[in-house]
mmCIF file of C-alpha atoms in Angstrom:
data_model
loop_
_atom_site.group_PDB
_atom_site.id
_atom_site.type_symbol
_atom_site.label_atom_id
_atom_site.label_comp_id
_atom_site.label_asym_id
_atom_site.label_seq_id
_atom_site.Cartn_x
_atom_site.Cartn_y
_atom_site.Cartn_z
ATOM 1 C CA UNK A 226 -63.113 -29.738 9.112
ATOM 2 C CA UNK A 227 -63.419 -33.436 9.104
ATOM 3 C CA UNK A 228 -64.755 -35.140 11.994
ATOM 4 C CA UNK A 229 -62.169 -36.647 14.128
ATOM 5 C CA UNK A 230 -64.010 -40.218 14.022
ATOM 6 C CA UNK A 231 -60.954 -41.829 15.723
ATOM 7 C CA UNK A 232 -61.649 -39.947 18.876
ATOM 8 C CA UNK A 233 -65.331 -40.946 19.069
ATOM 9 C CA UNK A 234 -65.349 -44.356 17.370
ATOM 10 C CA UNK A 235 -64.206 -47.453 19.231
ATOM 11 C CA UNK A 236 -61.652 -49.399 17.118
ATOM 12 C CA UNK A 237 -64.060 -52.362 16.659
ATOM 13 C CA UNK A 238 -66.913 -50.127 15.552
ATOM 14 C CA UNK A 239 -65.175 -48.388 12.850
ATOM 15 C CA UNK A 240 -66.120 -49.014 9.068
ATOM 16 C CA UNK A 241 -63.401 -50.585 6.825
ATOM 17 C CA UNK A 242 -62.906 -47.258 5.352
ATOM 18 C CA UNK A 243 -62.151 -45.628 8.470
ATOM 19 C CA UNK A 244 -60.089 -48.319 9.925
ATOM 20 C CA UNK A 245 -57.942 -48.246 6.655
ATOM 21 C CA UNK A 246 -57.746 -44.443 6.699
ATOM 22 C CA UNK A 247 -55.950 -44.840 10.178
ATOM 23 C CA UNK A 248 -52.867 -46.320 8.481
ATOM 24 C CA UNK A 249 -50.345 -43.498 8.081
ATOM 25 C CA UNK A 250 -48.595 -45.360 5.291
ATOM 26 C CA UNK A 251 -45.139 -45.183 6.901
ATOM 27 C CA UNK A 252 -44.274 -48.765 5.771
ATOM 28 C CA UNK A 253 -42.808 -50.058 8.918
ATOM 29 C CA UNK A 254 -45.231 -52.981 9.206
ATOM 30 C CA UNK A 255 -43.538 -54.018 5.836
ATOM 31 C CA UNK A 256 -40.101 -54.220 7.417
ATOM 32 C CA UNK A 257 -38.642 -57.547 8.209
ATOM 33 C CA UNK A 258 -38.276 -58.285 12.006
ATOM 34 C CA UNK A 259 -36.108 -60.627 13.897
ATOM 35 C CA UNK A 260 -37.113 -62.045 17.416
ATOM 36 C CA UNK A 261 -34.252 -63.272 19.277
ATOM 37 C CA UNK A 262 -35.226 -66.976 20.370
ATOM 38 C CA UNK A 263 -33.405 -66.568 23.652
ATOM 39 C CA UNK A 264 -34.575 -63.064 24.971
ATOM 40 C CA UNK A 265 -37.665 -62.592 22.849
ATOM 41 C CA UNK A 266 -36.443 -59.224 21.908
ATOM 42 C CA UNK A 267 -37.669 -57.748 18.668
ATOM 43 C CA UNK A 268 -35.189 -56.249 16.146
ATOM 44 C CA UNK A 269 -36.305 -54.261 13.067
ATOM 45 C CA UNK A 270 -34.283 -54.415 9.804
ATOM 46 C CA UNK A 271 -34.203 -52.159 6.828
ATOM 47 C CA UNK A 272 -34.929 -55.269 4.719
ATOM 48 C CA UNK A 273 -38.523 -54.611 3.330
ATOM 49 C CA UNK A 274 -41.023 -56.659 1.700
ATOM 50 C CA UNK A 275 -40.558 -56.792 -1.929
ATOM 51 C CA UNK A 276 -43.999 -55.618 -2.546
ATOM 52 C CA UNK A 277 -43.050 -52.204 -0.734
ATOM 53 C CA UNK A 278 -42.331 -49.147 -3.062
ATOM 54 C CA UNK A 279 -39.485 -47.588 -0.862
ATOM 55 C CA UNK A 280 -40.356 -44.047 -2.309
ATOM 56 C CA UNK A 281 -44.106 -43.951 -1.749
ATOM 57 C CA UNK A 282 -44.241 -46.378 1.290
ATOM 58 C CA UNK A 283 -47.119 -48.073 -0.299
ATOM 59 C CA UNK A 284 -47.583 -51.758 -1.187
ATOM 60 C CA UNK A 285 -47.639 -52.367 -4.907
ATOM 61 C CA UNK A 286 -50.060 -55.128 -4.771
ATOM 62 C CA UNK A 287 -52.099 -54.184 -1.570
ATOM 63 C CA UNK A 288 -55.340 -55.503 -2.446
ATOM 64 C CA UNK A 289 -53.826 -58.799 -3.716
ATOM 65 C CA UNK A 290 -50.842 -58.915 -1.440
ATOM 66 C CA UNK A 291 -51.742 -62.193 0.432
ATOM 67 C CA UNK A 292 -51.438 -63.894 -2.988
ATOM 68 C CA UNK A 293 -47.850 -62.902 -3.306
ATOM 69 C CA UNK A 294 -47.083 -62.800 0.473
ATOM 70 C CA UNK A 295 -49.146 -65.253 2.260
ATOM 71 C CA UNK A 296 -47.365 -64.588 5.493
ATOM 72 C CA UNK A 297 -48.318 -60.842 5.352
ATOM 73 C CA UNK A 298 -50.456 -59.658 8.336
ATOM 74 C CA UNK A 299 -53.706 -57.832 8.115
ATOM 75 C CA UNK A 300 -53.915 -55.544 10.948
ATOM 76 C CA UNK A 301 -57.580 -55.597 12.173
ATOM 77 C CA UNK A 302 -59.492 -54.585 15.192
ATOM 78 C CA UNK A 303 -59.693 -58.275 16.149
ATOM 79 C CA UNK A 304 -55.840 -58.853 16.283
ATOM 80 C CA UNK A 305 -54.520 -55.256 17.104
ATOM 81 C CA UNK A 306 -53.867 -56.486 20.804
ATOM 82 C CA UNK A 307 -51.655 -59.365 19.624
ATOM 83 C CA UNK A 308 -49.535 -57.351 17.180
ATOM 84 C CA UNK A 309 -46.922 -56.243 19.829
ATOM 85 C CA UNK A 310 -44.299 -55.696 17.041
ATOM 86 C CA UNK A 311 -46.061 -52.818 15.604
ATOM 87 C CA UNK A 312 -43.762 -49.798 16.180
ATOM 88 C CA UNK A 313 -45.004 -47.221 18.674
ATOM 89 C CA UNK A 314 -45.427 -44.471 16.047
ATOM 90 C CA UNK A 315 -48.373 -46.727 14.392
ATOM 91 C CA UNK A 316 -51.636 -45.153 14.474
ATOM 92 C CA UNK A 317 -53.475 -48.517 15.010
ATOM 93 C CA UNK A 318 -51.267 -49.205 18.241
ATOM 94 C CA UNK A 319 -51.331 -45.679 19.664
ATOM 95 C CA UNK A 320 -55.227 -45.642 19.620
ATOM 96 C CA UNK A 321 -55.328 -49.317 20.681
ATOM 97 C CA UNK A 322 -53.035 -48.029 23.790
ATOM 98 C CA UNK A 323 -55.305 -44.832 24.287
ATOM 99 C CA UNK A 324 -52.888 -42.336 22.547
ATOM 100 C CA UNK A 325 -53.986 -39.538 20.259
ATOM 101 C CA UNK A 326 -52.547 -39.403 16.692
ATOM 102 C CA UNK A 327 -49.378 -37.542 16.347
ATOM 103 C CA UNK A 328 -49.486 -34.039 14.752
ATOM 104 C CA UNK A 329 -47.708 -35.497 11.652
ATOM 105 C CA UNK A 330 -50.437 -38.042 10.933
ATOM 106 C CA UNK A 331 -51.880 -37.773 7.566
ATOM 107 C CA UNK A 332 -55.446 -37.584 8.828
ATOM 108 C CA UNK A 333 -54.426 -34.333 10.499
ATOM 109 C CA UNK A 334 -52.085 -33.002 7.798
ATOM 110 C CA UNK A 335 -53.868 -33.953 4.745
ATOM 111 C CA UNK A 336 -50.968 -35.839 3.155
ATOM 112 C CA UNK A 337 -47.892 -37.798 4.056
ATOM 113 C CA UNK A 338 -45.449 -35.197 3.776
ATOM 114 C CA UNK A 339 -45.017 -34.330 7.350
ATOM 115 C CA UNK A 340 -44.650 -37.913 8.346
ATOM 116 C CA UNK A 341 -41.969 -38.172 5.819
ATOM 117 C CA UNK A 342 -40.304 -34.890 6.844
ATOM 118 C CA UNK A 343 -40.387 -36.132 10.703
ATOM 119 C CA UNK A 344 -38.458 -39.238 9.594
ATOM 120 C CA UNK A 345 -41.142 -41.728 10.625
ATOM 121 C CA UNK A 346 -41.635 -43.398 7.245
ATOM 122 C CA UNK A 347 -39.259 -45.962 5.627
ATOM 123 C CA UNK A 348 -38.887 -43.688 2.542
ATOM 124 C CA UNK A 349 -35.631 -44.192 0.881
ATOM 125 C CA UNK A 350 -34.341 -46.062 4.181
ATOM 126 C CA UNK A 351 -34.950 -49.584 2.842
ATOM 127 C CA UNK A 352 -33.547 -52.450 0.776
ATOM 128 C CA UNK A 353 -35.507 -55.148 -0.874
ATOM 129 C CA UNK A 354 -35.539 -58.498 1.008
ATOM 130 C CA UNK A 355 -34.812 -60.336 -2.021
ATOM 131 C CA UNK A 356 -31.420 -58.800 -2.097
ATOM 132 C CA UNK A 357 -30.425 -59.540 1.631
ATOM 133 C CA UNK A 358 -28.575 -62.772 2.367
ATOM 134 C CA UNK A 359 -28.456 -62.374 6.166
ATOM 135 C CA UNK A 360 -31.309 -60.435 7.933
ATOM 136 C CA UNK A 361 -28.961 -60.006 11.081
ATOM 137 C CA UNK A 362 -26.808 -57.591 8.969
ATOM 138 C CA UNK A 363 -29.779 -55.468 8.368
ATOM 139 C CA UNK A 364 -30.987 -54.625 11.953
ATOM 140 C CA UNK A 365 -31.569 -50.860 12.448
ATOM 141 C CA UNK A 366 -32.936 -48.525 15.139
ATOM 142 C CA UNK A 367 -34.535 -45.748 13.239
ATOM 143 C CA UNK A 368 -37.944 -47.718 13.137
ATOM 144 C CA UNK A 369 -38.192 -47.268 16.699
ATOM 145 C CA UNK A 370 -38.290 -43.439 16.329
ATOM 146 C CA UNK A 371 -41.711 -41.963 17.554
ATOM 147 C CA UNK A 372 -42.185 -38.145 17.359
ATOM 148 C CA UNK A 373 -44.802 -37.129 19.832
#
């Protein structure tokens, strides 16, 4: 059995490979979000970055994504505390908050199927942001789902 490095290694001490492997690949961070100017409330939409593959929940240009989407946010140990818009299901957020990985996480199951089956991912739930006129018409609640 693989060592559960995430239980013994602090986030800021992980290797780049360990850090990247924490990503469950749900695609929720690739959804456009709206913040209400008056209340600071965060709303998720089903409008996904145009680079997101809605079936695999992977970025089509991950390595060079900043070239195509300069405003894309890299999730790092240095900025994880500031990324309050990450969903509660996000492994980076969970570990930062001292929570365990959920049973559906690919590091525990070996693949993404349990995550998709639990309804955690954006698989087949999104529209391409390029086809959206008003983000306000795309607000959804399902990205807030957190099983476990």
